[in-house]
mmCIF file of C-alpha atoms and ligand atoms in Angstrom:
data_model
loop_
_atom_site.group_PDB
_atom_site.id
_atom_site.type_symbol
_atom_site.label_atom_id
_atom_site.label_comp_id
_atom_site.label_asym_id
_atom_site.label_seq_id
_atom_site.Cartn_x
_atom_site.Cartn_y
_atom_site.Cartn_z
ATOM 1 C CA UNK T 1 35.549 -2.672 -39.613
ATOM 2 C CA UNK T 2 39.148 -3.564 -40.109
ATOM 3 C CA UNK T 3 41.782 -0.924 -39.429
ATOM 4 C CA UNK T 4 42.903 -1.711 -43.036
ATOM 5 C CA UNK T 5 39.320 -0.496 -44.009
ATOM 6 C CA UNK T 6 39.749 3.129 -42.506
ATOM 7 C CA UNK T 7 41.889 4.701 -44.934
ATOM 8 C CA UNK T 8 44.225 7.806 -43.471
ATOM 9 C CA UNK T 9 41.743 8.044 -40.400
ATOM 10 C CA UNK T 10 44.284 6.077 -38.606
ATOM 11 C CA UNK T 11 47.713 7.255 -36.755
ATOM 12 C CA UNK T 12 48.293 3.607 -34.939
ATOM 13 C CA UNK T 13 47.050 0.453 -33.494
ATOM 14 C CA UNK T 14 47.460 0.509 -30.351
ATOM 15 C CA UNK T 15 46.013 -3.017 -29.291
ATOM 16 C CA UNK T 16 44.672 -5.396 -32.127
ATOM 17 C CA UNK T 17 41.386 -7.298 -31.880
ATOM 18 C CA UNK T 18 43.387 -10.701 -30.753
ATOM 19 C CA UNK T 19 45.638 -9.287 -28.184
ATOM 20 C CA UNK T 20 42.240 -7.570 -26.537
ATOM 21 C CA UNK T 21 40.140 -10.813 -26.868
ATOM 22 C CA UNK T 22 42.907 -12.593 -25.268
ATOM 23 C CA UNK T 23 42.996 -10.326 -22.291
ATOM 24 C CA UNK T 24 39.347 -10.126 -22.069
ATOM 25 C CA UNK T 25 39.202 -14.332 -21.784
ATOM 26 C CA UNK T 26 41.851 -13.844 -18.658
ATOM 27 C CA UNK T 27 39.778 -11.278 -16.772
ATOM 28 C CA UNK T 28 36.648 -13.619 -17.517
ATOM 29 C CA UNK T 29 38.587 -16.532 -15.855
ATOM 30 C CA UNK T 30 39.623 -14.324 -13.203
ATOM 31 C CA UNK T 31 36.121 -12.627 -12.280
ATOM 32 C CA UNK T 32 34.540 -16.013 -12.326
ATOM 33 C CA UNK T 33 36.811 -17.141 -10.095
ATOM 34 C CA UNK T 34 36.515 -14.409 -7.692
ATOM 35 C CA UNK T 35 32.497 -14.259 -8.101
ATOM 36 C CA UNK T 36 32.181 -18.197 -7.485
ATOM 37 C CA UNK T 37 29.048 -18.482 -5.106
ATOM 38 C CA UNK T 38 27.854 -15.139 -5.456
ATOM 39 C CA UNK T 39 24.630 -13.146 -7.475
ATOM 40 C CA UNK T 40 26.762 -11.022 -9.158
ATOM 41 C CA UNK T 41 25.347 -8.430 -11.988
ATOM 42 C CA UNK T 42 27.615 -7.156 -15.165
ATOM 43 C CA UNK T 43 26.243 -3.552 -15.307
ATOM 44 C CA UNK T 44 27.497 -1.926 -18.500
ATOM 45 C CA UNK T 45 28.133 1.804 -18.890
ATOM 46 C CA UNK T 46 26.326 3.084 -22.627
ATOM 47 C CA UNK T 47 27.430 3.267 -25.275
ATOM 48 C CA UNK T 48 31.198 2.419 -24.975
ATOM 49 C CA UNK T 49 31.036 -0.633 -23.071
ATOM 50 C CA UNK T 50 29.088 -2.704 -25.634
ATOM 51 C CA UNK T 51 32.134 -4.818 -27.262
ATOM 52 C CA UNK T 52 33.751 -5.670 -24.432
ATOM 53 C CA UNK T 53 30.401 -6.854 -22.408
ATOM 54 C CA UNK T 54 29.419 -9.045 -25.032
ATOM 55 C CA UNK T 55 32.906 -10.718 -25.199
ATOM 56 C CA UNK T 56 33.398 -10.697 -21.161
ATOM 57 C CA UNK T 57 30.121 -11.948 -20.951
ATOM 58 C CA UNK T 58 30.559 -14.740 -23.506
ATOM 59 C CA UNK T 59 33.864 -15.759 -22.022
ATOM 60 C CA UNK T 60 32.746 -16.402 -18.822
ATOM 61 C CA UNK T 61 31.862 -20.299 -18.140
ATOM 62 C CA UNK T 62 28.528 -20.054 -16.384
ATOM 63 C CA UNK T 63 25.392 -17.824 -17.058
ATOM 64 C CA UNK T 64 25.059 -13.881 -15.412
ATOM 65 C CA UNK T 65 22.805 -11.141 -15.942
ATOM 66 C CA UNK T 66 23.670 -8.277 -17.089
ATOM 67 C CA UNK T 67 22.160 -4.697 -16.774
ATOM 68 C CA UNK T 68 22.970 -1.411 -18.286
ATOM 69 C CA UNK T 69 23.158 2.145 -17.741
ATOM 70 C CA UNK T 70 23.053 5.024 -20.188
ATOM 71 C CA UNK T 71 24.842 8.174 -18.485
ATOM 72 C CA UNK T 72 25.415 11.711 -19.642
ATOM 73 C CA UNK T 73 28.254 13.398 -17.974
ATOM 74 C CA UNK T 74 29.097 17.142 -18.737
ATOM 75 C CA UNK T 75 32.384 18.081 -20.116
ATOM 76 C CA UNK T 76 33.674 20.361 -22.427
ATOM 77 C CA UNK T 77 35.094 18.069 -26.045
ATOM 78 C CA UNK T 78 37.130 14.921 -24.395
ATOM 79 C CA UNK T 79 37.194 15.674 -20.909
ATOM 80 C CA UNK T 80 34.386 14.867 -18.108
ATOM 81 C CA UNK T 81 33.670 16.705 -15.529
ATOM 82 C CA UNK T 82 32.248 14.413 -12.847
ATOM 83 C CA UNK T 83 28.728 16.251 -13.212
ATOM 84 C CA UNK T 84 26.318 13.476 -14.651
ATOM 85 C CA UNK T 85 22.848 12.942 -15.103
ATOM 86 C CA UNK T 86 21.066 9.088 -15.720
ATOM 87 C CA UNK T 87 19.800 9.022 -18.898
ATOM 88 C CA UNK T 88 18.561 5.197 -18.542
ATOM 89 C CA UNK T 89 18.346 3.760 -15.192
ATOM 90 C CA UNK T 90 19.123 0.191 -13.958
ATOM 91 C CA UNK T 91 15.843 -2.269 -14.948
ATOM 92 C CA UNK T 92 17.197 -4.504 -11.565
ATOM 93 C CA UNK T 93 16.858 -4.221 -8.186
ATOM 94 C CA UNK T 94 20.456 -4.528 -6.936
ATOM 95 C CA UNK T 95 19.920 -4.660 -3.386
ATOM 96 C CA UNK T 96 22.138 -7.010 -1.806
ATOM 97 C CA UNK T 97 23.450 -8.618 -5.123
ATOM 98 C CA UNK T 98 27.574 -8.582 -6.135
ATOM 99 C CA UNK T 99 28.126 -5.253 -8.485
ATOM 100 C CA UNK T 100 30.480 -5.291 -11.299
ATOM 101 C CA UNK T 101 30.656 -2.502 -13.658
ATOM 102 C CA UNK T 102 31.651 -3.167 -16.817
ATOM 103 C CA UNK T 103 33.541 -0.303 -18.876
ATOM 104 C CA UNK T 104 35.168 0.366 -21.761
ATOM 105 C CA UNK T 105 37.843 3.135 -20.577
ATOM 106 C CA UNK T 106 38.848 5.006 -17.105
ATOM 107 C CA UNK T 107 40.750 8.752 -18.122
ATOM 108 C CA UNK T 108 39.938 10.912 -15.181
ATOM 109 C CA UNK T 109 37.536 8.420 -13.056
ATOM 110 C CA UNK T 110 34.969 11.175 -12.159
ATOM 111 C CA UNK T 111 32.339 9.314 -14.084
ATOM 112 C CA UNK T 112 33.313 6.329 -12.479
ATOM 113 C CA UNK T 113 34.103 7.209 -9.093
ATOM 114 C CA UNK T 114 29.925 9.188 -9.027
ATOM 115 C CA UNK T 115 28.812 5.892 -10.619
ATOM 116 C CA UNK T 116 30.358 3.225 -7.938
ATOM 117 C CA UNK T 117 28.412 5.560 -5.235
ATOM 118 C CA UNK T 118 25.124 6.004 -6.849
ATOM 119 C CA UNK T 119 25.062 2.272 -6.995
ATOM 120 C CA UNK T 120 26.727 1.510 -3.505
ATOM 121 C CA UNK T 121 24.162 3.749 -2.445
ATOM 122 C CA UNK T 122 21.208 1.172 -3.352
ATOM 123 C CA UNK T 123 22.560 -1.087 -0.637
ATOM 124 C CA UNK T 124 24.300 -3.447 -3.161
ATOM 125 C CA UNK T 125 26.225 -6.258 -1.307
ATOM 126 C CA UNK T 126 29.713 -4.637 -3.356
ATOM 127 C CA UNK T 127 30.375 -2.667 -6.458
ATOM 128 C CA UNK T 128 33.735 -3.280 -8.477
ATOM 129 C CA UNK T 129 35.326 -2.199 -11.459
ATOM 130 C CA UNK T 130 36.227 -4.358 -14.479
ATOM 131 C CA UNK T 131 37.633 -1.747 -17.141
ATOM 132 C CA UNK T 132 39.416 -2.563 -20.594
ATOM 133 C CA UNK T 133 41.267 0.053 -20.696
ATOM 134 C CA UNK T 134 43.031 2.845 -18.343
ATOM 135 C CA UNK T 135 44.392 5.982 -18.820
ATOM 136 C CA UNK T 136 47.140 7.323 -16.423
ATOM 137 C CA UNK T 137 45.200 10.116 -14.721
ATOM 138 C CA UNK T 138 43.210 7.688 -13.161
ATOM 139 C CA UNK T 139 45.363 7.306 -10.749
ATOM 140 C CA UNK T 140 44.583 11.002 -9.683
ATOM 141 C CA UNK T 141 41.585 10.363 -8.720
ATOM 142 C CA UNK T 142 40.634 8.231 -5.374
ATOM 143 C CA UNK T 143 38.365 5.362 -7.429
ATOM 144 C CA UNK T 144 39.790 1.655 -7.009
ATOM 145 C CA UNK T 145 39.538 -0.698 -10.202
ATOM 146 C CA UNK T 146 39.709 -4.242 -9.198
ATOM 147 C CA UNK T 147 40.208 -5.639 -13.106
ATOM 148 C CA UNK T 148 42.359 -3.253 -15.885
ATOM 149 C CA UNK T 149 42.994 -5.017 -19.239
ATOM 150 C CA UNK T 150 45.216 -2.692 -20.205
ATOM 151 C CA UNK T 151 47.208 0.320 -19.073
ATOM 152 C CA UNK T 152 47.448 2.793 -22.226
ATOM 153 C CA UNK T 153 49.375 5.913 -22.747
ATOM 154 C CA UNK T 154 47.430 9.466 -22.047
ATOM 155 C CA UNK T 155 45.910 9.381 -25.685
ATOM 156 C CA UNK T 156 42.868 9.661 -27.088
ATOM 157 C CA UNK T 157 41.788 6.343 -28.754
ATOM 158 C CA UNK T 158 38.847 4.884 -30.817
ATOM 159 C CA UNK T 159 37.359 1.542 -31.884
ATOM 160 C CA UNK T 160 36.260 -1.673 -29.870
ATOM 161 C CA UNK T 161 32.921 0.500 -28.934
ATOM 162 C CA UNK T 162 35.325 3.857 -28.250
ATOM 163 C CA UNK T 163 34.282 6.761 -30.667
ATOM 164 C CA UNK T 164 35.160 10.389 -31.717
ATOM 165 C CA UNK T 165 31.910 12.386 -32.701
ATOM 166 C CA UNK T 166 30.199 8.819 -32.478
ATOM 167 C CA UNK T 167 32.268 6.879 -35.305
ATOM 168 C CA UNK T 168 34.811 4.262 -35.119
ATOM 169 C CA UNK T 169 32.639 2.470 -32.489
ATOM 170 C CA UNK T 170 32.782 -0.686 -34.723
ATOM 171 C CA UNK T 171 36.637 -0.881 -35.633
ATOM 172 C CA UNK T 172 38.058 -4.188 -34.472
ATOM 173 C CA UNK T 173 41.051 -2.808 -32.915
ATOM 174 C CA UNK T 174 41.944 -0.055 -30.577
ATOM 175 C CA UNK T 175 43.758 2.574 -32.240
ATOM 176 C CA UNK T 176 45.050 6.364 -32.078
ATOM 177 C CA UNK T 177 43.311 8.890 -34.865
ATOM 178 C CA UNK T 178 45.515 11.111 -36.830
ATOM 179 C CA UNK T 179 45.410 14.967 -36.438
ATOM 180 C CA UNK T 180 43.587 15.831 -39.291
ATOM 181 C CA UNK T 181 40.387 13.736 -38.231
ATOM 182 C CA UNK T 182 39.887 16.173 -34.770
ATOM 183 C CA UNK T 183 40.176 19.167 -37.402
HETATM 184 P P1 IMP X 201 36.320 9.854 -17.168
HETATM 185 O O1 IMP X 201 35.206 10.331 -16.267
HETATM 186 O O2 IMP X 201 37.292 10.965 -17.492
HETATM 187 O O3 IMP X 201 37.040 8.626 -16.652
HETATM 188 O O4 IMP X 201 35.626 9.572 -18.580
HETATM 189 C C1 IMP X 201 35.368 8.324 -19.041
HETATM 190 C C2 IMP X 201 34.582 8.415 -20.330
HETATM 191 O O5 IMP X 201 35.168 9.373 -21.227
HETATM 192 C C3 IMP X 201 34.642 7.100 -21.048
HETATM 193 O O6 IMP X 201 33.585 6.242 -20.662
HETATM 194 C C4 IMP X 201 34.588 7.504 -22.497
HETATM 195 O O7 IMP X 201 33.247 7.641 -22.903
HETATM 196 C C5 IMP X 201 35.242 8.864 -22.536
HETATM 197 N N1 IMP X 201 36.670 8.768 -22.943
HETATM 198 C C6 IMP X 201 37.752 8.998 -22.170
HETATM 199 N N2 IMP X 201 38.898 8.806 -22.873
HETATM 200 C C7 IMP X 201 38.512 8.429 -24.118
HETATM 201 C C8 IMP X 201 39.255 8.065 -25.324
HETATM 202 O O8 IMP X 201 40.488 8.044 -25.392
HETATM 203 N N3 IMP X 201 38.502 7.732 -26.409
HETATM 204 C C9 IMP X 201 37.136 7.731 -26.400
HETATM 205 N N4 IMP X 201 36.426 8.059 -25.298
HETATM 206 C C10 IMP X 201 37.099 8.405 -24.170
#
């Protein structure tokens, strides 16, 4: 879906489908070269992550495997609390292999921050972050991401696998939704 295809649902476009493609090819260059030599594992956060795994996987120049994880975390509407349950476990053994978890935004980095030591905890040999997109709380919290696409203002955003009530997943672009959708 096109943002031209969404009617009034839109407020702005924050980052067009090129613009994140592009980025996503530079952090694929980048992770392969840091990950040269190693058994390293893309592990993908559910549902969100989905676009930008299967374009950081298909930019990178040599074959990986990647895993995924479906969590639930409790909040109240937009905001997580840090409190999260495993809906869908890793199907890997991760012992001793390179980490990187794939996802699609970091707002507050509790989610984030219980993930990297639930998996750290399996004795992986290290666990890293590769996020599209980051909020500026995230700084808040105490949770290191090694590879940001892009820093975006404290708004709430849909498309490129990002929803609202589960829609807008599939819009190209990354955009901001106009008041009357939340109402
Ligand atoms: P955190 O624990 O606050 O970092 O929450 C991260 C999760 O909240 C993401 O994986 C998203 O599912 C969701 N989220 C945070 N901000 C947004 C947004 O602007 N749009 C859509 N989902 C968001």
């Amino acid at each position: 879906m096109d943002a031209a295809q969404m009617g009034d649902d839109l407020e702005r476009v924050l980052l067009t489908q090129d613009r994140i493609l592009a980025r996503v090819e530079e952090l694929a260059a980048q992770i392969w070269a840091d990950y040269e030599g190693k058994d390293l594992v893309l592990v993908g956060v559910l549902k969100g992550a989905v676009m930008v795994m299967s374009d950081l996987m298909r930019a990178l120049p040599g074959t990986v495997p990647m895993d995924w994880m479906a969590i639930s975390s409790y909040g109240s509407g937009t905001k997580s609390s840090g409190v999260v349950r495993i809906l869908k476990d890793l199907d890997a053994d991760i012992t001793g292999r390179h980490i990187l978890i794939v996802e699609d935004i970091v707002d507050s980095g509790l989610t984030l921050s219980w993930l990297r030591s639930n998996l750290a905890s399996r004795d992986a040999a290290s666990v890293e972050i590769c996020t599209l997109l980051r909020k500026p709380d995230a700084s808040k919290v105490e949770v290191q991401v090694r590879y940001v696409g892009f820093d975006i203002p404290n708004e709430f955003v849909v498309g490129y696998g990002l929803d609202y009530a589960e829609r807008y997943r599939n819009l190209r672009d990354v955009a901001t939704l106009a008041p009357h959708v939340y109402r």
